[in-house]
Amino acid sequence: MDPVIIVGAGPVGLTLALALARQDVPSVVLDEGPGKDEPRPARTVVLREDTAALMERLTGVPLSEAGCHWAGWRSLRRKQVMREVTFDDVEPAPLHIAQHELTGALRAACAEERLVKVSVDSRLDTVEQEPSGVTAHTRGPKGTWWRGSHLVGCDGPRSTVRKLLDIRFPGRTAVERHAVAALRTELPWEDEALLHRMPPWRTSGPSAGEVTGRPLPDGVWRLDWLLPPGKELVTPELLVARIRETLAGWTSGPTPPYELLDTGVHTVHHRLARRWRVGRVFLAGDAAHLLGALGTQGLDEGLRDADNLAWKLALAWHHGPHEALLDSYQTERRAVVAARLRAADQALPLVRGGGGLRAVVPGSARGHDALLTDGHLGRGTLGAPGAYATSPLAPRHLEAEVPVNTEPGAPVSDVRVTAEDGSFVGLRDRLGRGALLVVLIAPGTGVWERRHWVGAGLMPRLAAAVTALPHPAELLVAESYPGAAAHTVLLVRPDGHLVTALNGVRPADLYAAAEATLGGPAKTEAEAGAGAR
């Protein structure tokens, strides 16, 4: 069968290629560039704990060594500390990493993967599709025709794929602008990120605004200054002045020594493609959505796109058309991104508006700082990963369903489980292999070898139920799970979202939930062709 064609060799496209390869699906990545990325210390990304874990699983590289897990976070307003967060096991720190470091790790992993072919200097100019596949043409030194089973446009904000499909991309342009600098220096907050609103050294004018400082390894910091509305030109002189006054203000003295490594201007846009699927062609990442105000990180959402789409494409590639399953990619992911965009658009007038009644309402400043903190740290409506509670893949009317601390459709917690080979691993380590996960909560099993309890109690009946499921599934056992009673059975999707929690071994409910997760029974080729049109 033909490989999946991926247009774009950024982090989202490379992640999708590796995720497909992990599920034995070949892909061709069309890279319009030379196959290497220019180091840009001022261009960084912030990844939540689960997306950082996804990157480490796919690359095999401990990215925390190339990036920085913050020790804490603090929010200041003028001279007052408004909020402090210390990261620990309960609230893990996000990972802050230069984008070229992340892309480099993904490229290196693709180079070692036999199922991934990266074609450099290949710029897409034509896409044609029919019920049986997709044909793409690239121009350039290696211009040629490519044949694929599906095509995914991961080619950024100016997506050629999106334009060829004539998909509208409405939204707001230049929602915010930030002047950015990466520099090496010493600050009073070692490995702590901070947001400083209305710093006392800038007491008036439209540029009083705010500055964000986020640490990287080796004493490097990324600083972002919110620019006033308009098209203020960020000159080198203006940026150096901002750097010097900010460093002096934070250290309460003369400007400390610093080494300027990189600069730039980061412009935030809010846009959402009308459609994310047309037949056998899909959009992902910045080709499908742009967001980033209030600290939210668009790349984090793009990586979730790839994780969501990979297992669905892999299932269709191996087992035939599953139109409802492929349709669910747009339904699930577009709804989550749209909700985050709405939340940001509603919050922006509150936290950016100055004066008026809001300036004298008690507690309003703290409320604004809480909103900003949620955005920067990936929590709340502005930053938390979305749940697929209303997904068309969600099972209905399960009599044995019971609540746990994870809502159906939300990402599961990374508890320790016993795998089928008897090894102890994290639950997330078993994700992304294309199989469903069935987890039995069985207190006490962690102190015994698997061979002593695998044939006892509920296990034989549950093992038989798992074997009978309509899709391959792996049976795991955990001593505990947040909010789950003993003998609770969890069904987890290949991308780590909870399908359901059942009260004990209920083969009929487990089968119904698994079938719903797959979008129902597979369609015939004729039915699939009609659905794609």
Short mmCIF file of C-alpha atoms in Angstrom, two decimals:
data_model
loop_
_atom_site.label_atom_id
_atom_site.label_comp_id
_atom_site.label_asym_id
_atom_site.label_seq_id
_atom_site.Cartn_x
_atom_site.Cartn_y
_atom_site.Cartn_z
CA MET A 1 0.00 0.00 0.00
CA ASP A 2 1.18 3.56 -0.72
CA PRO A 3 2.78 5.60 2.08
CA VAL A 4 1.18 8.59 3.77
CA ILE A 5 2.43 11.85 2.23
CA ILE A 6 3.29 14.51 4.82
CA VAL A 7 3.81 18.04 3.52
CA GLY A 8 6.10 20.01 5.83
CA ALA A 9 9.14 18.97 7.86
CA GLY A 10 8.55 21.05 10.96
CA PRO A 11 7.97 19.51 14.39
CA VAL A 12 4.35 18.55 13.61
CA GLY A 13 5.12 16.85 10.29
CA LEU A 14 8.13 14.97 11.66
CA THR A 15 6.17 13.94 14.77
CA LEU A 16 3.39 12.54 12.59
CA ALA A 17 5.91 10.59 10.49
CA LEU A 18 7.50 9.01 13.57
CA ALA A 19 4.11 8.29 15.17
CA LEU A 20 3.00 6.49 11.99
CA ALA A 21 6.25 4.55 11.79
CA ARG A 22 5.75 3.39 15.38
CA GLN A 23 2.54 1.81 14.09
CA ASP A 24 4.22 0.27 11.00
CA VAL A 25 2.91 2.83 8.51
CA PRO A 26 5.42 4.24 5.95
CA SER A 27 5.46 7.93 5.11
CA VAL A 28 7.14 10.43 2.80
CA VAL A 29 7.88 13.86 4.26
CA LEU A 30 8.11 16.62 1.65
CA ASP A 31 10.53 19.25 2.96
CA GLU A 32 10.75 22.39 0.88
CA GLY A 33 13.98 23.34 2.65
CA PRO A 34 17.49 21.87 2.67
CA GLY A 35 16.87 19.48 5.56
CA LYS A 36 18.55 21.43 8.34
CA ASP A 37 17.37 24.17 10.69
CA GLU A 38 19.16 27.40 11.57
CA PRO A 39 19.80 27.67 15.33
CA ARG A 40 17.54 30.40 16.73
CA PRO A 41 17.76 30.63 20.55
CA ALA A 42 15.00 33.26 20.55
CA ARG A 43 12.55 30.86 18.91
CA THR A 44 11.49 28.50 21.67
CA VAL A 45 8.50 26.35 22.55
CA VAL A 46 6.84 25.39 25.82
CA LEU A 47 5.53 21.82 26.04
CA ARG A 48 3.26 20.38 28.70
CA GLU A 49 4.47 17.31 30.53
CA ASP A 50 2.49 14.86 28.36
CA THR A 51 3.57 16.35 25.01
CA ALA A 52 7.17 16.48 26.21
CA ALA A 53 6.85 12.78 27.11
CA LEU A 54 5.44 12.12 23.62
CA MET A 55 8.49 13.78 22.06
CA GLU A 56 10.87 11.71 24.19
CA ARG A 57 9.07 8.47 23.29
CA LEU A 58 9.31 9.21 19.58
CA THR A 59 12.87 10.55 19.49
CA GLY A 60 14.44 8.36 22.18
CA VAL A 61 16.22 11.49 23.38
CA PRO A 62 15.98 12.90 26.93
CA LEU A 63 14.89 16.37 25.80
CA SER A 64 15.11 17.73 29.33
CA GLU A 65 18.87 17.84 28.76
CA ALA A 66 18.43 20.12 25.74
CA GLY A 67 15.68 22.16 27.39
CA CYS A 68 14.75 23.36 30.85
CA HIS A 69 12.08 22.14 33.24
CA TRP A 70 11.32 25.22 35.32
CA ALA A 71 11.74 24.97 39.07
CA GLY A 72 8.91 27.42 39.61
CA TRP A 73 6.87 30.31 38.29
CA ARG A 74 6.19 33.72 39.72
CA SER A 75 3.91 36.56 38.66
CA LEU A 76 4.70 40.13 39.70
CA ARG A 77 2.71 43.35 39.38
CA ARG A 78 4.76 46.49 39.90
CA LYS A 79 6.83 45.44 42.96
CA GLN A 80 4.36 42.95 44.40
CA VAL A 81 4.52 39.18 43.98
CA MET A 82 1.00 38.18 42.95
CA ARG A 83 1.39 34.44 42.52
CA GLU A 84 4.07 31.78 43.01
CA VAL A 85 4.05 28.18 41.81
CA THR A 86 6.56 25.48 42.76
CA PHE A 87 6.59 22.50 40.43
CA ASP A 88 6.59 18.97 41.81
CA ASP A 89 5.11 15.53 41.11
CA VAL A 90 1.59 16.86 41.65
CA GLU A 91 2.10 19.75 39.21
CA PRO A 92 4.94 18.81 36.84
CA ALA A 93 6.92 21.59 35.20
CA PRO A 94 6.50 22.34 31.51
CA LEU A 95 9.51 21.90 29.24
CA HIS A 96 11.00 25.02 27.65
CA ILE A 97 13.23 24.19 24.68
CA ALA A 98 14.61 25.92 21.60
CA GLN A 99 12.58 24.82 18.58
CA HIS A 100 15.68 23.96 16.54
CA GLU A 101 16.75 21.54 19.30
CA LEU A 102 13.38 19.80 19.17
CA THR A 103 13.32 19.70 15.37
CA GLY A 104 16.89 18.41 15.28
CA ALA A 105 16.01 15.52 17.60
CA LEU A 106 12.99 14.66 15.44
CA ARG A 107 15.08 14.82 12.23
CA ALA A 108 17.72 12.54 13.72
CA ALA A 109 15.06 10.02 14.73
CA CYS A 110 13.52 10.12 11.24
CA ALA A 111 16.93 9.52 9.68
CA GLU A 112 17.19 6.27 11.66
CA GLU A 113 13.65 5.14 10.84
CA ARG A 114 13.37 2.91 7.76
CA LEU A 115 9.66 3.70 7.32
CA VAL A 116 10.24 7.45 7.03
CA LYS A 117 11.60 9.03 3.85
CA VAL A 118 12.39 12.76 3.93
CA SER A 119 12.63 14.42 0.52
CA VAL A 120 14.39 17.81 0.78
CA ASP A 121 14.04 20.72 -1.67
CA SER A 122 10.57 19.43 -2.52
CA ARG A 123 7.96 22.17 -2.78
CA LEU A 124 4.38 21.04 -3.31
CA ASP A 125 2.43 22.59 -6.18
CA THR A 126 -0.32 20.09 -7.05
CA VAL A 127 -2.60 17.71 -5.16
CA GLU A 128 -5.00 15.33 -6.85
CA GLN A 129 -7.10 12.70 -5.13
CA GLU A 130 -9.49 9.92 -6.01
CA PRO A 131 -11.22 7.25 -3.92
CA SER A 132 -8.15 4.98 -3.94
CA GLY A 133 -5.41 7.47 -3.06
CA VAL A 134 -3.68 10.83 -3.45
CA THR A 135 -1.15 12.10 -5.99
CA ALA A 136 1.09 15.07 -5.24
CA HIS A 137 3.59 16.90 -7.44
CA THR A 138 6.62 18.77 -6.19
CA ARG A 139 8.82 21.21 -8.05
CA GLY A 140 12.47 21.99 -7.49
CA PRO A 141 15.68 20.03 -8.11
CA LYS A 142 13.87 16.83 -7.12
CA GLY A 143 10.54 17.69 -8.67
CA THR A 144 8.46 14.56 -9.21
CA TRP A 145 5.09 12.93 -8.70
CA TRP A 146 4.34 11.17 -5.43
CA ARG A 147 1.62 8.61 -4.77
CA GLY A 148 0.14 8.20 -1.30
CA SER A 149 -2.73 6.61 0.59
CA HIS A 150 -3.46 9.92 2.34
CA LEU A 151 -1.86 13.37 2.49
CA VAL A 152 -1.46 15.59 5.56
CA GLY A 153 -0.65 19.29 5.27
CA CYS A 154 1.70 20.24 8.12
CA ASP A 155 3.10 23.13 6.10
CA GLY A 156 2.52 26.06 8.41
CA PRO A 157 0.47 29.27 8.42
CA ARG A 158 0.79 29.84 4.67
CA SER A 159 -0.11 26.22 3.94
CA THR A 160 0.00 25.33 0.25
CA VAL A 161 -2.18 22.30 0.96
CA ARG A 162 -4.87 24.49 2.52
CA LYS A 163 -4.79 26.88 -0.42
CA LEU A 164 -4.93 24.08 -3.01
CA LEU A 165 -8.01 22.73 -1.26
CA ASP A 166 -9.54 26.23 -1.14
CA ILE A 167 -10.17 26.02 2.61
CA ARG A 168 -10.96 29.31 4.32
CA PHE A 169 -8.74 30.37 7.24
CA PRO A 170 -10.67 33.12 9.07
CA GLY A 171 -9.59 34.83 12.26
CA ARG A 172 -7.71 37.80 13.68
CA THR A 173 -4.35 39.10 12.51
CA ALA A 174 -1.68 40.50 14.86
CA VAL A 175 -3.64 39.92 18.06
CA GLU A 176 -0.43 40.67 19.98
CA ARG A 177 3.17 41.49 19.20
CA HIS A 178 6.20 40.82 21.37
CA ALA A 179 9.82 41.90 21.08
CA VAL A 180 11.98 38.87 21.87
CA ALA A 181 15.58 38.46 22.96
CA ALA A 182 17.64 35.42 23.95
CA LEU A 183 20.61 36.27 26.14
CA ARG A 184 23.00 34.69 28.60
CA THR A 185 23.05 36.37 31.99
CA GLU A 186 22.47 35.79 35.71
CA LEU A 187 19.11 36.69 37.22
CA PRO A 188 17.89 36.44 40.83
CA TRP A 189 15.46 33.63 39.94
CA GLU A 190 17.50 30.57 39.01
CA ASP A 191 15.52 28.24 36.71
CA GLU A 192 12.27 30.05 37.59
CA ALA A 193 10.08 31.58 34.90
CA LEU A 194 8.34 34.87 35.63
CA LEU A 195 5.77 37.30 34.31
CA HIS A 196 6.22 40.93 35.37
CA ARG A 197 3.26 43.23 34.70
CA MET A 198 3.63 47.01 34.97
CA PRO A 199 7.28 46.89 36.09
CA PRO A 200 8.12 49.94 38.23
CA TRP A 201 10.82 51.19 35.88
CA ARG A 202 8.16 51.73 33.20
CA THR A 203 5.42 53.63 34.98
CA SER A 204 3.55 55.25 32.11
CA GLY A 205 2.83 55.10 28.41
CA PRO A 206 1.39 52.37 26.22
CA SER A 207 4.55 50.30 26.47
CA ALA A 208 4.47 49.95 30.26
CA GLY A 209 2.89 46.54 29.57
CA GLU A 210 4.65 43.42 30.71
CA VAL A 211 7.77 41.35 30.28
CA THR A 212 8.14 37.57 30.51
CA GLY A 213 11.38 35.78 31.40
CA ARG A 214 11.77 32.06 30.71
CA PRO A 215 15.00 30.17 31.44
CA LEU A 216 16.83 27.79 29.13
CA PRO A 217 19.92 25.65 29.86
CA ASP A 218 23.42 27.13 30.32
CA GLY A 219 22.25 30.42 31.82
CA VAL A 220 20.27 31.47 28.73
CA TRP A 221 16.98 33.37 29.09
CA ARG A 222 14.26 34.21 26.62
CA LEU A 223 12.71 37.61 27.38
CA ASP A 224 9.46 38.80 25.75
CA TRP A 225 8.20 42.39 25.94
CA LEU A 226 4.56 43.01 25.06
CA LEU A 227 4.42 45.75 22.43
CA PRO A 228 1.63 48.33 22.25
CA PRO A 229 -1.02 47.94 19.53
CA GLY A 230 0.08 49.15 16.13
CA LYS A 231 3.19 48.65 14.05
CA GLU A 232 5.87 50.09 16.27
CA LEU A 233 9.25 49.41 14.66
CA VAL A 234 11.49 47.38 16.97
CA THR A 235 14.93 48.86 16.30
CA PRO A 236 18.16 47.41 17.71
CA GLU A 237 18.50 50.53 19.86
CA LEU A 238 15.01 50.08 21.31
CA LEU A 239 15.62 46.42 22.08
CA VAL A 240 18.97 47.05 23.76
CA ALA A 241 17.35 49.77 25.88
CA ARG A 242 14.60 47.33 26.91
CA ILE A 243 17.18 44.68 27.81
CA ARG A 244 19.30 47.02 29.90
CA GLU A 245 16.45 48.58 31.85
CA THR A 246 14.79 45.20 32.48
CA LEU A 247 17.97 43.53 33.74
CA ALA A 248 18.81 46.53 35.90
CA GLY A 249 15.27 46.59 37.31
CA TRP A 250 15.29 42.90 38.15
CA THR A 251 18.71 42.97 39.82
CA SER A 252 18.07 46.31 41.64
CA GLY A 253 21.31 47.83 40.49
CA PRO A 254 23.34 48.56 37.40
CA THR A 255 22.79 46.41 34.34
CA PRO A 256 24.55 43.07 34.93
CA PRO A 257 26.79 41.58 32.22
CA TYR A 258 24.92 39.79 29.45
CA GLU A 259 25.61 38.18 26.09
CA LEU A 260 22.95 38.83 23.45
CA LEU A 261 22.44 35.68 21.38
CA ASP A 262 19.38 36.29 19.22
CA THR A 263 16.47 38.68 18.75
CA GLY A 264 13.15 38.75 16.96
CA VAL A 265 9.55 39.91 16.93
CA HIS A 266 6.84 37.37 17.74
CA THR A 267 3.44 38.20 16.25
CA VAL A 268 0.41 36.28 17.52
CA HIS A 269 -2.46 35.49 15.16
CA HIS A 270 -5.74 33.74 15.93
CA ARG A 271 -7.06 31.72 12.99
CA LEU A 272 -8.97 28.47 12.54
CA ALA A 273 -9.41 26.57 9.27
CA ARG A 274 -13.02 25.87 8.34
CA ARG A 275 -12.26 22.26 7.41
CA TRP A 276 -9.47 19.97 8.52
CA ARG A 277 -10.34 17.10 6.18
CA VAL A 278 -11.24 16.92 2.50
CA GLY A 279 -11.44 13.30 1.39
CA ARG A 280 -8.01 11.77 1.87
CA VAL A 281 -6.31 15.08 2.67
CA PHE A 282 -5.96 16.49 6.20
CA LEU A 283 -4.56 19.63 7.84
CA ALA A 284 -2.57 19.71 11.08
CA GLY A 285 -0.61 22.20 13.17
CA ASP A 286 -0.30 25.81 12.00
CA ALA A 287 -1.88 24.87 8.68
CA ALA A 288 -5.11 24.23 10.61
CA HIS A 289 -4.93 26.76 13.46
CA LEU A 290 -2.95 29.68 14.83
CA LEU A 291 -3.04 30.63 18.50
CA GLY A 292 -0.58 31.84 21.08
CA ALA A 293 -1.88 34.81 23.07
CA LEU A 294 -1.70 34.74 26.88
CA GLY A 295 1.11 32.24 26.91
CA THR A 296 -0.68 29.39 25.11
CA GLN A 297 1.63 27.46 22.86
CA GLY A 298 0.43 26.65 19.35
CA LEU A 299 3.04 23.95 18.79
CA ASP A 300 1.79 22.00 21.78
CA GLU A 301 -1.63 21.84 20.11
CA GLY A 302 -0.05 20.91 16.78
CA LEU A 303 1.70 17.94 18.37
CA ARG A 304 -1.66 16.85 19.81
CA ASP A 305 -3.06 17.03 16.27
CA ALA A 306 -0.38 14.61 15.10
CA ASP A 307 -0.93 12.25 18.04
CA ASN A 308 -4.70 12.23 17.45
CA LEU A 309 -4.45 11.67 13.71
CA ALA A 310 -1.65 9.08 13.67
CA TRP A 311 -3.50 6.14 15.24
CA LYS A 312 -6.60 6.80 13.15
CA LEU A 313 -4.64 6.90 9.89
CA ALA A 314 -2.72 3.79 10.96
CA LEU A 315 -5.90 1.86 11.63
CA ALA A 316 -7.37 2.85 8.25
CA TRP A 317 -4.05 2.06 6.52
CA HIS A 318 -3.84 -1.45 8.01
CA HIS A 319 -7.48 -2.48 8.25
CA GLY A 320 -9.35 -0.64 5.53
CA PRO A 321 -11.58 2.43 5.45
CA HIS A 322 -12.92 3.76 8.75
CA GLU A 323 -14.59 6.98 7.64
CA ALA A 324 -16.25 7.79 10.96
CA LEU A 325 -12.92 7.35 12.72
CA LEU A 326 -11.10 9.62 10.24
CA ASP A 327 -13.91 12.21 10.44
CA SER A 328 -13.51 12.30 14.22
CA TYR A 329 -10.06 13.89 13.84
CA GLN A 330 -11.59 17.17 12.67
CA THR A 331 -14.51 16.94 15.10
CA GLU A 332 -12.32 16.35 18.15
CA ARG A 333 -9.32 18.53 17.44
CA ARG A 334 -11.12 21.51 15.89
CA ALA A 335 -13.53 21.71 18.83
CA VAL A 336 -10.66 21.74 21.34
CA VAL A 337 -8.70 24.45 19.51
CA ALA A 338 -11.83 26.52 18.92
CA ALA A 339 -12.61 26.43 22.66
CA ARG A 340 -9.10 27.62 23.49
CA LEU A 341 -9.31 30.43 20.95
CA ARG A 342 -12.67 31.54 22.36
CA ALA A 343 -11.27 31.51 25.89
CA ALA A 344 -8.27 33.62 24.84
CA ASP A 345 -10.44 36.09 22.92
CA GLN A 346 -12.70 36.50 25.95
CA ALA A 347 -9.80 36.93 28.37
CA LEU A 348 -7.75 39.37 26.29
CA PRO A 349 -9.97 42.44 26.83
CA LEU A 350 -9.90 41.78 30.58
CA VAL A 351 -6.16 41.37 31.08
CA ARG A 352 -5.04 43.89 28.46
CA GLY A 353 -7.63 46.61 29.10
CA GLY A 354 -6.44 49.38 31.37
CA GLY A 355 -8.26 51.96 33.46
CA GLY A 356 -12.02 52.27 33.87
CA LEU A 357 -14.01 50.25 36.36
CA ARG A 358 -11.68 47.24 36.11
CA ALA A 359 -8.86 49.25 37.65
CA VAL A 360 -10.76 49.73 40.95
CA VAL A 361 -12.59 46.41 41.28
CA PRO A 362 -11.11 44.60 44.31
CA GLY A 363 -9.26 41.44 43.37
CA SER A 364 -9.36 42.12 39.63
CA ALA A 365 -5.56 42.26 39.35
CA ARG A 366 -5.20 38.88 41.04
CA GLY A 367 -7.87 37.43 38.78
CA HIS A 368 -6.01 38.68 35.73
CA ASP A 369 -2.75 37.22 37.00
CA ALA A 370 -4.47 33.88 37.55
CA LEU A 371 -5.68 33.92 33.93
CA LEU A 372 -2.23 34.73 32.64
CA THR A 373 -0.62 32.08 34.83
CA ASP A 374 -3.04 29.45 33.52
CA GLY A 375 -2.16 30.40 29.95
CA HIS A 376 1.58 30.30 30.47
CA LEU A 377 1.57 27.07 32.48
CA GLY A 378 -0.87 25.09 30.36
CA ARG A 379 -3.81 24.81 32.73
CA GLY A 380 -7.39 26.01 32.99
CA THR A 381 -9.47 27.02 29.97
CA LEU A 382 -6.54 28.91 28.48
CA GLY A 383 -3.96 26.16 28.53
CA ALA A 384 -5.09 22.73 29.72
CA PRO A 385 -5.18 19.92 27.14
CA GLY A 386 -8.64 19.48 25.75
CA ALA A 387 -10.92 16.55 26.47
CA TYR A 388 -13.02 14.80 23.84
CA ALA A 389 -16.09 14.41 26.03
CA THR A 390 -18.52 15.04 23.16
CA SER A 391 -16.54 13.03 20.62
CA PRO A 392 -18.49 10.93 18.12
CA LEU A 393 -16.24 8.09 19.28
CA ALA A 394 -17.52 8.28 22.87
CA PRO A 395 -19.51 5.15 23.83
CA ARG A 396 -23.13 5.60 24.87
CA HIS A 397 -25.28 3.97 27.57
CA LEU A 398 -22.75 1.76 29.35
CA GLU A 399 -24.51 0.36 32.41
CA ALA A 400 -21.28 -0.47 34.24
CA GLU A 401 -19.58 2.93 33.73
CA VAL A 402 -18.22 4.49 36.94
CA PRO A 403 -16.53 7.85 37.57
CA VAL A 404 -12.79 8.26 38.22
CA ASN A 405 -10.73 11.41 38.58
CA THR A 406 -10.17 11.48 34.81
CA GLU A 407 -13.24 12.47 32.82
CA PRO A 408 -14.04 10.36 29.74
CA GLY A 409 -12.21 11.88 26.78
CA ALA A 410 -9.47 13.48 28.91
CA PRO A 411 -5.80 12.39 28.97
CA VAL A 412 -5.08 9.64 31.48
CA SER A 413 -2.71 9.99 34.43
CA ASP A 414 0.70 8.39 34.05
CA VAL A 415 0.47 5.68 36.72
CA ARG A 416 2.84 2.72 37.03
CA VAL A 417 1.51 -0.43 35.39
CA THR A 418 2.61 -4.03 34.99
CA ALA A 419 2.97 -4.91 31.30
CA GLU A 420 2.22 -8.30 29.78
CA ASP A 421 5.91 -9.26 29.97
CA GLY A 422 5.91 -8.62 33.73
CA SER A 423 7.89 -5.36 33.56
CA PHE A 424 6.89 -2.23 35.47
CA VAL A 425 6.48 0.79 33.19
CA GLY A 426 4.64 4.08 33.05
CA LEU A 427 1.20 3.94 31.43
CA ARG A 428 2.29 6.54 28.86
CA ASP A 429 5.13 4.26 27.76
CA ARG A 430 2.52 1.93 26.24
CA LEU A 431 0.81 4.64 24.19
CA GLY A 432 1.16 5.26 20.47
CA ARG A 433 1.55 1.63 19.40
CA GLY A 434 -1.84 1.44 17.71
CA ALA A 435 -3.36 -0.85 20.34
CA LEU A 436 -6.10 -0.05 22.81
CA LEU A 437 -5.07 -0.30 26.45
CA VAL A 438 -7.15 -2.11 29.04
CA VAL A 439 -6.03 -1.36 32.61
CA LEU A 440 -7.25 -3.36 35.62
CA ILE A 441 -6.92 -1.63 38.99
CA ALA A 442 -5.74 -4.39 41.35
CA PRO A 443 -4.20 -3.25 44.66
CA GLY A 444 -1.40 -5.47 45.94
CA THR A 445 -0.30 -6.87 42.60
CA GLY A 446 2.80 -4.68 42.56
CA VAL A 447 4.48 -6.71 45.29
CA TRP A 448 4.08 -10.06 43.48
CA GLU A 449 5.50 -11.34 40.24
CA ARG A 450 2.93 -11.38 37.45
CA ARG A 451 3.05 -15.17 37.13
CA HIS A 452 1.57 -15.49 40.62
CA TRP A 453 -1.65 -13.58 39.88
CA VAL A 454 -2.09 -13.61 36.10
CA GLY A 455 -4.27 -16.72 36.31
CA ALA A 456 -6.14 -15.77 39.49
CA GLY A 457 -9.27 -13.81 40.35
CA LEU A 458 -10.65 -11.60 37.59
CA MET A 459 -7.67 -11.95 35.28
CA PRO A 460 -8.70 -15.01 33.18
CA ARG A 461 -12.15 -13.56 32.45
CA LEU A 462 -10.73 -10.11 31.67
CA ALA A 463 -7.99 -11.59 29.47
CA ALA A 464 -10.63 -13.48 27.48
CA ALA A 465 -12.70 -10.29 27.09
CA VAL A 466 -9.63 -8.38 25.86
CA THR A 467 -8.81 -11.10 23.34
CA ALA A 468 -12.34 -10.87 21.95
CA LEU A 469 -12.23 -7.10 21.33
CA PRO A 470 -12.63 -5.87 17.73
CA HIS A 471 -9.14 -4.35 17.74
CA PRO A 472 -5.80 -5.44 19.25
CA ALA A 473 -5.54 -4.41 22.90
CA GLU A 474 -2.91 -4.72 25.59
CA LEU A 475 -3.91 -5.79 29.08
CA LEU A 476 -2.14 -3.88 31.86
CA VAL A 477 -2.50 -3.95 35.64
CA ALA A 478 -2.09 -0.99 38.00
CA GLU A 479 -2.07 -0.98 41.80
CA SER A 480 -4.04 2.26 41.83
CA TYR A 481 -5.45 5.05 39.70
CA PRO A 482 -6.71 8.43 40.94
CA GLY A 483 -10.35 8.09 41.98
CA ALA A 484 -10.66 4.44 40.91
CA ALA A 485 -11.85 1.66 43.22
CA ALA A 486 -10.35 -1.81 43.23
CA HIS A 487 -11.32 -3.94 40.19
CA THR A 488 -12.14 -0.91 38.06
CA VAL A 489 -11.31 -1.53 34.39
CA LEU A 490 -10.12 1.41 32.27
CA LEU A 491 -10.23 1.48 28.47
CA VAL A 492 -7.68 3.88 26.99
CA ARG A 493 -7.25 5.04 23.39
CA PRO A 494 -3.87 4.70 21.64
CA ASP A 495 -3.34 8.47 22.08
CA GLY A 496 -3.83 8.27 25.84
CA HIS A 497 -7.38 9.60 26.24
CA LEU A 498 -9.73 7.72 28.54
CA VAL A 499 -12.64 6.00 26.79
CA THR A 500 -14.44 4.74 29.88
CA ALA A 501 -14.05 3.26 33.36
CA LEU A 502 -16.11 0.16 34.13
CA ASN A 503 -17.11 -1.36 37.45
CA GLY A 504 -15.41 -4.74 37.16
CA VAL A 505 -15.09 -7.08 34.20
CA ARG A 506 -18.02 -6.38 31.89
CA PRO A 507 -17.23 -8.00 28.51
CA ALA A 508 -20.29 -6.64 26.70
CA ASP A 509 -19.71 -3.05 27.82
CA LEU A 510 -15.98 -3.33 27.12
CA TYR A 511 -16.66 -4.58 23.60
CA ALA A 512 -19.25 -1.85 22.94
CA ALA A 513 -16.85 0.84 24.18
CA ALA A 514 -14.01 -0.49 22.01
CA GLU A 515 -16.20 -0.66 18.92
CA ALA A 516 -17.42 2.90 19.48
CA THR A 517 -13.81 4.07 19.87
CA LEU A 518 -13.05 2.71 16.41
CA GLY A 519 -15.95 4.62 14.88
CA GLY A 520 -18.06 1.50 14.48
CA PRO A 521 -17.47 -1.41 12.11
CA ALA A 522 -15.19 -0.82 9.12
CA LYS A 523 -16.93 0.17 5.89
CA THR A 524 -16.52 -1.47 2.52
CA GLU A 525 -14.44 0.24 -0.17
CA ALA A 526 -17.63 1.37 -1.95
CA GLU A 527 -19.09 2.87 1.24
CA ALA A 528 -15.78 4.56 2.02
CA GLY A 529 -15.56 6.08 -1.43
CA ALA A 530 -19.04 7.54 -1.08
CA GLY A 531 -18.20 8.92 2.38
CA ALA A 532 -14.94 10.53 1.19
CA ARG A 533 -16.83 12.41 -1.51
#
